[in-house]
Short mmCIF file of N, CA and C in Angstrom, two decimals:
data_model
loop_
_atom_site.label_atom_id
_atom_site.label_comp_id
_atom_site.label_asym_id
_atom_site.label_seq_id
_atom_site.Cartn_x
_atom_site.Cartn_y
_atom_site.Cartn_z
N UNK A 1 66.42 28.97 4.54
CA UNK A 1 65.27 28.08 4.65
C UNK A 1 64.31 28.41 3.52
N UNK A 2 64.07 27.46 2.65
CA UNK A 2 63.12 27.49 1.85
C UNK A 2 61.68 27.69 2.24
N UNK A 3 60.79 28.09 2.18
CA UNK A 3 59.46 28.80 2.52
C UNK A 3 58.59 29.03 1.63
N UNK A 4 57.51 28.60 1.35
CA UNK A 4 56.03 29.22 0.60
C UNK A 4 55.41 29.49 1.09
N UNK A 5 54.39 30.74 1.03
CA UNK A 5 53.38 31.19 1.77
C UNK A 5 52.07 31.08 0.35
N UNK A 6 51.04 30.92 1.02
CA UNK A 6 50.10 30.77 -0.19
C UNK A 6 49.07 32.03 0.54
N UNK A 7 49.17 33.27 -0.17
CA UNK A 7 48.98 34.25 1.02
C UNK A 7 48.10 35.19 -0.06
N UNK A 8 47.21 36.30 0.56
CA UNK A 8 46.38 36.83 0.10
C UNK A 8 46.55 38.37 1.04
N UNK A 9 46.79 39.43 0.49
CA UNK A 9 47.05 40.60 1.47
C UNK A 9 46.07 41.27 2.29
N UNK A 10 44.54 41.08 1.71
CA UNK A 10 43.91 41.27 2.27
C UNK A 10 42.91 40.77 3.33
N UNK A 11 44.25 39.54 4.15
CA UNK A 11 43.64 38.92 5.27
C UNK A 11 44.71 39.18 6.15
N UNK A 12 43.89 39.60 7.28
CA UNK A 12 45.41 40.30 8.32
C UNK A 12 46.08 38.84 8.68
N UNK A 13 45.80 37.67 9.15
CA UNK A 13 45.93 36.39 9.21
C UNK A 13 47.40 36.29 8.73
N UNK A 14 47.11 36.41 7.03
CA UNK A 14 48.00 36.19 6.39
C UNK A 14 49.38 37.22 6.52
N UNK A 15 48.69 38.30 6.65
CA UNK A 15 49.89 39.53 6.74
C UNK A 15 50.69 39.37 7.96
N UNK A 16 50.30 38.91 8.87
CA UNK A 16 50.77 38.59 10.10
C UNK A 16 52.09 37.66 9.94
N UNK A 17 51.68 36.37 9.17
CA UNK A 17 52.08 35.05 9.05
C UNK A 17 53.91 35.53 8.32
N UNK A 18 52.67 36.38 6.83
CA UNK A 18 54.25 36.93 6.13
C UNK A 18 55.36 37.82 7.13
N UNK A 19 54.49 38.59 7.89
CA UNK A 19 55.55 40.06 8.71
C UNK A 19 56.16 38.97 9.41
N UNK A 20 55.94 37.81 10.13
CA UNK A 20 56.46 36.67 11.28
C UNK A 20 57.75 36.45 10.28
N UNK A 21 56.94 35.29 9.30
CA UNK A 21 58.37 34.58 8.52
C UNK A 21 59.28 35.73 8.51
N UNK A 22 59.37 37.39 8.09
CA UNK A 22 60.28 38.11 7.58
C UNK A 22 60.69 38.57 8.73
N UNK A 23 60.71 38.84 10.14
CA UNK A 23 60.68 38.88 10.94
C UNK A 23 62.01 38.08 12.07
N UNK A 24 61.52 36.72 11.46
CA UNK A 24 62.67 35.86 12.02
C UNK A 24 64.05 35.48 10.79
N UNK A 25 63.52 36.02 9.53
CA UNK A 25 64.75 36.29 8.88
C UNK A 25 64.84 35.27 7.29
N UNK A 26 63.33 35.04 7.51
CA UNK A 26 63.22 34.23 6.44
C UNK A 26 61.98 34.97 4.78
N UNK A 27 62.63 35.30 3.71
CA UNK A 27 62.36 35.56 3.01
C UNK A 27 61.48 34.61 2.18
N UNK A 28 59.91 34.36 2.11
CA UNK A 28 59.43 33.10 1.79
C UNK A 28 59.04 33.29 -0.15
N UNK A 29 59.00 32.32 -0.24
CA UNK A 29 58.46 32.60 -1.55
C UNK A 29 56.57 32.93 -1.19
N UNK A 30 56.26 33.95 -1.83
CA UNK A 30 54.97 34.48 -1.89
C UNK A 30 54.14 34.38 -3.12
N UNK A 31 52.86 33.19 -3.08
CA UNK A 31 52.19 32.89 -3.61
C UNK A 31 51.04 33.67 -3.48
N UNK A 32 50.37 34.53 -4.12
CA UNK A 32 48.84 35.30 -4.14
C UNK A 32 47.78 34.29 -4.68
N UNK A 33 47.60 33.46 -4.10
CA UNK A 33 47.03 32.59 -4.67
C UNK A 33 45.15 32.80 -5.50
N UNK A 34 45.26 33.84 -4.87
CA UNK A 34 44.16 34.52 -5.62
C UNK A 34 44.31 34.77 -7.29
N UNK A 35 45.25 35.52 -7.53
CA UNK A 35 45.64 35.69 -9.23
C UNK A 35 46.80 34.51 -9.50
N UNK A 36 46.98 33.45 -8.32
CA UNK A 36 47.72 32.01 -9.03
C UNK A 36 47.51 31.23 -8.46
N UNK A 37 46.38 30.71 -8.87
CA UNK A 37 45.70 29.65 -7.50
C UNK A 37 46.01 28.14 -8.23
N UNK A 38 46.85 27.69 -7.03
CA UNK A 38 47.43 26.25 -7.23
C UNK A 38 46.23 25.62 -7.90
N UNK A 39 46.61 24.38 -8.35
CA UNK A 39 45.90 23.73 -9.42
C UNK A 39 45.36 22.61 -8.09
N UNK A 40 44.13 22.52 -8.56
CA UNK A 40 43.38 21.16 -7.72
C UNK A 40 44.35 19.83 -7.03
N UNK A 41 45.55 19.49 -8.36
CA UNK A 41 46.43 18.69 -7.82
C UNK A 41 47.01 18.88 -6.32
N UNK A 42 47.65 20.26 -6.43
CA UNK A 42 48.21 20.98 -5.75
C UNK A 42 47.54 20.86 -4.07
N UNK A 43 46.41 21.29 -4.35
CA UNK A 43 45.26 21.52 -3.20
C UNK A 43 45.38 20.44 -2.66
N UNK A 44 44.94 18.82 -3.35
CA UNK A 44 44.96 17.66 -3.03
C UNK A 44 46.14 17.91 -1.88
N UNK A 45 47.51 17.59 -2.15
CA UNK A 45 48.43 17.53 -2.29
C UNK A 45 48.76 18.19 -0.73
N UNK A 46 48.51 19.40 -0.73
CA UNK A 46 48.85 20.47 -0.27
C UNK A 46 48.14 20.07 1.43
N UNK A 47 46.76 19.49 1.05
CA UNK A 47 45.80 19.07 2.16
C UNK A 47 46.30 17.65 3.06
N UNK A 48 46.27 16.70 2.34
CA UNK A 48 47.35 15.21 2.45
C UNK A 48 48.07 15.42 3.30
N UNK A 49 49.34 16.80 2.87
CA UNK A 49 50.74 16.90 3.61
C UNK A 49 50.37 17.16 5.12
N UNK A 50 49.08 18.28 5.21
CA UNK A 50 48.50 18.74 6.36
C UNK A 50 48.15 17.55 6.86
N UNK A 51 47.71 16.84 6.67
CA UNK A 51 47.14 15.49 7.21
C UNK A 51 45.50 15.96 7.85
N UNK A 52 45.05 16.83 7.07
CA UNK A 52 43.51 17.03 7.34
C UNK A 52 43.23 16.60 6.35
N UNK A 53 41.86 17.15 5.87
CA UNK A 53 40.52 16.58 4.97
C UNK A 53 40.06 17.87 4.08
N UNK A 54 39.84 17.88 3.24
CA UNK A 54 39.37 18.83 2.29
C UNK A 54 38.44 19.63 2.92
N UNK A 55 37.44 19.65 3.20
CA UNK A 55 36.83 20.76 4.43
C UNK A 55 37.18 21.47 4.91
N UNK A 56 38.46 20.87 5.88
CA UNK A 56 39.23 21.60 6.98
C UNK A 56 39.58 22.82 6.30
N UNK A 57 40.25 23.07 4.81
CA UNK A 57 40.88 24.01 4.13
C UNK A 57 40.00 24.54 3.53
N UNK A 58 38.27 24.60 3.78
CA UNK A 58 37.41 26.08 2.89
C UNK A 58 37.13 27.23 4.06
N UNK A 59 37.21 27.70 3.74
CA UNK A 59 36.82 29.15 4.51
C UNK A 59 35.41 29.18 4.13
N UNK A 60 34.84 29.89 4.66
CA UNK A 60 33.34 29.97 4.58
C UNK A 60 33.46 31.44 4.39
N UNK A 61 33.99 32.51 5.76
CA UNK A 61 33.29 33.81 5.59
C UNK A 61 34.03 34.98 4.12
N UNK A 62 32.90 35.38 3.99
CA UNK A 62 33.49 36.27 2.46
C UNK A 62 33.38 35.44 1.49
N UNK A 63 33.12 34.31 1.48
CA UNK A 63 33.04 33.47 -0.15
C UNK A 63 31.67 32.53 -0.01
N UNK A 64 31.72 32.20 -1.73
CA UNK A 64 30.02 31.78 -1.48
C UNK A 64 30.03 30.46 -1.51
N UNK A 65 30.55 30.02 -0.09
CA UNK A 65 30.67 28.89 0.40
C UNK A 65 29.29 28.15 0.57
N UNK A 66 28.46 29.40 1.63
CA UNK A 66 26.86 28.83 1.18
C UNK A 66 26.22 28.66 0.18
N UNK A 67 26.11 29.75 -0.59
CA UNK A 67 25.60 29.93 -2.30
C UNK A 67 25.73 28.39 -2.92
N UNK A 68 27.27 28.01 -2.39
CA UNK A 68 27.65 26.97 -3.28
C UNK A 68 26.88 25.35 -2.50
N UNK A 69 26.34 25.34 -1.35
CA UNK A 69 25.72 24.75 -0.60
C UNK A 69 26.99 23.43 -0.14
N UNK A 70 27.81 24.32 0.39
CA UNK A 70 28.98 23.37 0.47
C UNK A 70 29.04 22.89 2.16
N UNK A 71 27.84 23.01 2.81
CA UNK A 71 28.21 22.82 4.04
C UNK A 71 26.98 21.27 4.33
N UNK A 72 26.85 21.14 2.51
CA UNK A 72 26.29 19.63 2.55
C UNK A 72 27.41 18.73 2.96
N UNK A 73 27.22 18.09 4.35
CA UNK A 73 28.53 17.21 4.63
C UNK A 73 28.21 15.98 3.92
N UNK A 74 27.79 15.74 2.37
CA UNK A 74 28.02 14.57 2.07
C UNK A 74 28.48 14.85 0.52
N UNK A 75 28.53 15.75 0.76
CA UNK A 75 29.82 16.40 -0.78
C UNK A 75 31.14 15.44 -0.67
N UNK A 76 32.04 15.23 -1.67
CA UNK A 76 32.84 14.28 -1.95
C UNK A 76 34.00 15.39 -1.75
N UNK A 77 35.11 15.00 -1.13
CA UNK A 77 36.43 15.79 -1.40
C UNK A 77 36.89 16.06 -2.84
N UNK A 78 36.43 15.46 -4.03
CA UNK A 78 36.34 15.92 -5.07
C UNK A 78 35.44 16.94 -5.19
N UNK A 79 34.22 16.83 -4.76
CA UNK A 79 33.57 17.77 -5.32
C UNK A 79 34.06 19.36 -4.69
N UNK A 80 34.45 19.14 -3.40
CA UNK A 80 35.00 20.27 -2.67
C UNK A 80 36.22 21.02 -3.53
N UNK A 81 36.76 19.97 -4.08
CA UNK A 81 38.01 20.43 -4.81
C UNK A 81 37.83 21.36 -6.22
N UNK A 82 36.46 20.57 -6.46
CA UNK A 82 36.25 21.10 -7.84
C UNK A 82 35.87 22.68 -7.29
N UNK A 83 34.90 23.18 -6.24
CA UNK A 83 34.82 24.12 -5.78
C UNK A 83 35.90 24.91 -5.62
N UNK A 84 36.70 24.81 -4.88
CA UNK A 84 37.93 25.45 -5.17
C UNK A 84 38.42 25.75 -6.20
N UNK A 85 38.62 25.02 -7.21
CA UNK A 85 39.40 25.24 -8.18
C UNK A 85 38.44 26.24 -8.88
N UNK A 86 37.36 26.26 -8.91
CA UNK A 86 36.26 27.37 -9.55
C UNK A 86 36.57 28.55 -8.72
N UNK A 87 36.53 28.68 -7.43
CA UNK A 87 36.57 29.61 -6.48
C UNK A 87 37.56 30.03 -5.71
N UNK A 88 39.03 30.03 -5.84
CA UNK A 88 39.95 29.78 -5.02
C UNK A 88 40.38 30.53 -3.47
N UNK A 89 38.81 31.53 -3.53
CA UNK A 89 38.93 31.87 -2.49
C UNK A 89 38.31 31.31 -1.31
N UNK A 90 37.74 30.10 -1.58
CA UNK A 90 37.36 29.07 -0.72
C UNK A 90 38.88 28.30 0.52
N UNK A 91 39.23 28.51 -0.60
CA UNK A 91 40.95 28.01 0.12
C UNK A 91 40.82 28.65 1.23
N UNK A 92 41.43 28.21 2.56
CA UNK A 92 41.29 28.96 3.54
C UNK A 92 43.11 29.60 3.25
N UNK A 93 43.28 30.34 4.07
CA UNK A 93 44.52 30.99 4.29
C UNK A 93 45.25 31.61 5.21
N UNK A 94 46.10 31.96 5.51
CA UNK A 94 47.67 31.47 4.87
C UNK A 94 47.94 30.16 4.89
N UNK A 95 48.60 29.75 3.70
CA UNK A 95 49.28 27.66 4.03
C UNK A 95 50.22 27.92 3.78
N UNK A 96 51.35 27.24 4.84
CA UNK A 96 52.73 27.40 4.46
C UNK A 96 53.61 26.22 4.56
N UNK A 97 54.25 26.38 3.45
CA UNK A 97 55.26 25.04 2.79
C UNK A 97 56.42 25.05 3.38
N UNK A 98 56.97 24.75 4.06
CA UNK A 98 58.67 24.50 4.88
C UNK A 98 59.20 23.39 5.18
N UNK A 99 60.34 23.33 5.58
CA UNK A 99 61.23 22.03 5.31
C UNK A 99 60.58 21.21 6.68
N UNK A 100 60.02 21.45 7.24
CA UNK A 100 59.73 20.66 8.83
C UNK A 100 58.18 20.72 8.40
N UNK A 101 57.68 21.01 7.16
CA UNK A 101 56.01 20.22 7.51
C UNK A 101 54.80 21.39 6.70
N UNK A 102 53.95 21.67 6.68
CA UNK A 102 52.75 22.22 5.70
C UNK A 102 51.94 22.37 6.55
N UNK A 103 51.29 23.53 6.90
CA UNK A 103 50.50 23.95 7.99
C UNK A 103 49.47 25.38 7.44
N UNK A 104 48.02 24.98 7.64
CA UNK A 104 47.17 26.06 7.84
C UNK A 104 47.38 26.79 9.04
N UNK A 105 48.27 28.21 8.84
CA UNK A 105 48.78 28.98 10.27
C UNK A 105 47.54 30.00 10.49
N UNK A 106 46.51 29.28 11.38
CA UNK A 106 45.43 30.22 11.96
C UNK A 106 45.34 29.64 13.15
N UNK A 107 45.74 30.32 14.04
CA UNK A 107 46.31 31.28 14.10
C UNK A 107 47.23 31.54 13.99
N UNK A 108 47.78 32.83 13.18
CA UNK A 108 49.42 33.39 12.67
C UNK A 108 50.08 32.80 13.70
N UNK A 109 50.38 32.68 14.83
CA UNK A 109 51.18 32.45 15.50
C UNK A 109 51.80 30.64 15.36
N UNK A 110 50.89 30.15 14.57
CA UNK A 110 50.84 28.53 14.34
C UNK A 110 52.42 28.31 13.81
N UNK A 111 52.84 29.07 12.97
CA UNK A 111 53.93 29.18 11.72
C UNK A 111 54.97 28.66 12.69
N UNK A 112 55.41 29.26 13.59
CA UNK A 112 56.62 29.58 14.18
C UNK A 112 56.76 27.73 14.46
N UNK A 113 55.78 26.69 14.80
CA UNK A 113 55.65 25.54 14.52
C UNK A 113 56.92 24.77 13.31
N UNK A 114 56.92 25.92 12.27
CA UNK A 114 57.50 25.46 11.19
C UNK A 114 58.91 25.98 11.60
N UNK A 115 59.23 26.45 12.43
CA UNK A 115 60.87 26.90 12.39
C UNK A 115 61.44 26.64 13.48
N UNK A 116 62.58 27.62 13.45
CA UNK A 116 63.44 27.11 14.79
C UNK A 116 63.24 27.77 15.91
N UNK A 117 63.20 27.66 16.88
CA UNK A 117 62.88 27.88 18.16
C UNK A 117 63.67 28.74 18.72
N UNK A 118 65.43 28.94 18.26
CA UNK A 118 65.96 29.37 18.83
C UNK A 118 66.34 30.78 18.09
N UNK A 119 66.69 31.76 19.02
CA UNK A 119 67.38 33.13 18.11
C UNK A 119 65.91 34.53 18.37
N UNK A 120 64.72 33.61 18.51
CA UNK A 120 63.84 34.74 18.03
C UNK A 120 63.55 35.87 18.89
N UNK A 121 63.15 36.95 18.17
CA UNK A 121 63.00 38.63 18.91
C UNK A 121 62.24 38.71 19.02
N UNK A 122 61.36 39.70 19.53
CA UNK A 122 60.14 40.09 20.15
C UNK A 122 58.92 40.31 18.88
N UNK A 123 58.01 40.18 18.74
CA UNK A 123 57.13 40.26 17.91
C UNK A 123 55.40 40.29 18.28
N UNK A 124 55.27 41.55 17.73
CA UNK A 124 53.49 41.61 18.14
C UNK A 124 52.82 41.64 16.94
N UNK A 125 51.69 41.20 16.82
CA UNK A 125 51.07 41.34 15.62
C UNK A 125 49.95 42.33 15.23
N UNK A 126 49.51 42.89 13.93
CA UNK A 126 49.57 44.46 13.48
C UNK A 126 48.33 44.35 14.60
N UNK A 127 47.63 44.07 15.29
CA UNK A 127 46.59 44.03 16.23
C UNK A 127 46.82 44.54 17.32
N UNK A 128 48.34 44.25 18.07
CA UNK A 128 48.35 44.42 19.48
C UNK A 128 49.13 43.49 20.09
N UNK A 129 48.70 42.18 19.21
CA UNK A 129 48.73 41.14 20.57
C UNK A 129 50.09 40.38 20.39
N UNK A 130 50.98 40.67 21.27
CA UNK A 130 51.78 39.85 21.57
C UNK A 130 52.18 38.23 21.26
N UNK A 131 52.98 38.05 20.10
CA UNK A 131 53.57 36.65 19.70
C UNK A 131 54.64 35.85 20.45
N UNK A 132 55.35 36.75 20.29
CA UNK A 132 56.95 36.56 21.04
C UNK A 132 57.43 37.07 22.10
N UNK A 133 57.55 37.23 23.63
CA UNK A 133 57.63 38.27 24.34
C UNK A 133 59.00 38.38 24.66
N UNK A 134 59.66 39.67 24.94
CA UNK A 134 60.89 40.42 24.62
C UNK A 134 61.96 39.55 25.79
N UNK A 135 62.00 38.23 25.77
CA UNK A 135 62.72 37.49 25.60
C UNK A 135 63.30 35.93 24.56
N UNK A 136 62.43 36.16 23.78
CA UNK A 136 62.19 35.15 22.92
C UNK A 136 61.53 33.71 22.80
N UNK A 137 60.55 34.12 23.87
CA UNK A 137 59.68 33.25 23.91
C UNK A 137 58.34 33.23 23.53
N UNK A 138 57.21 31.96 23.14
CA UNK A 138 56.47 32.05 22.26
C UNK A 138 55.73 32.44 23.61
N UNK A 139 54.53 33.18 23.03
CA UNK A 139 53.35 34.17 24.70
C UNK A 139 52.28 32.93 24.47
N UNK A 140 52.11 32.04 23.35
CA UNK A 140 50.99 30.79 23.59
C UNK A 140 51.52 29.59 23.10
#
């Protein structure tokens, strides 16, 4: 199964998302999108497939989402974009690319959305909390 993760290590979110995909046996391609941050096209693109709205995909905490006074809701999805592309840590994260669909997985557990249902092992995430319980079923 082909796989992209657009992933950043220092969000447990994301680390979660990656340990899941590798987990059920899928080796994804890993984007740091921090030192290779998709191009605005991309973002467009990337948002569309989600079938949300440019908003939906900024993160606010840790970036200067306020600074940038981006929580003017009459900013243009261009202009949001242009933000991003200046800031790419506005991007929210993990987004992942798979053959069944493009999904902001927050919560980590969202991903499994993107795969197959059947086969999977037990899995907790680096927190504690229970994903998969030790029959192979999803715990939410």
């Amino acid at each position: 199964m082909d796989i992209v993760i657009y992933h950043n290590a220092e969000c447990g979110t994301s680390r979660n998302v990656l340990e899941l995909l590798r987990h059920v046996g899928v080796e994804p391609h890993v984007v740091e999108y921090l030192k290779t941050p998709p191009s605005r096209t991309l973002v467009a693109q990337l948002v569309a497939r989600m079938g949300i709205g440019v908003r939906d995909v900024l993160r606010e905490k840790g970036t200067p989402y306020g600074e940038l006074g981006l929580d003017d809701l009459s900013l243009s999805d261009e202009a949001l974009l242009d933000a991003i592309e200046a800031h790419p840590i506005l991007m929210n994260r993990p987004i992942v690319v798979s053959p069944a669909g493009v999904k902001l997985c927050r919560p980590s557990e969202t991903v499994l959305d993107l795969l197959p249902a059947e086969g999977l092992q037990p899995f907790t995430k680096e927190d504690g909390e229970v994903v998969i319980d030790s029959d192979g079923r999803r715990v939410r």
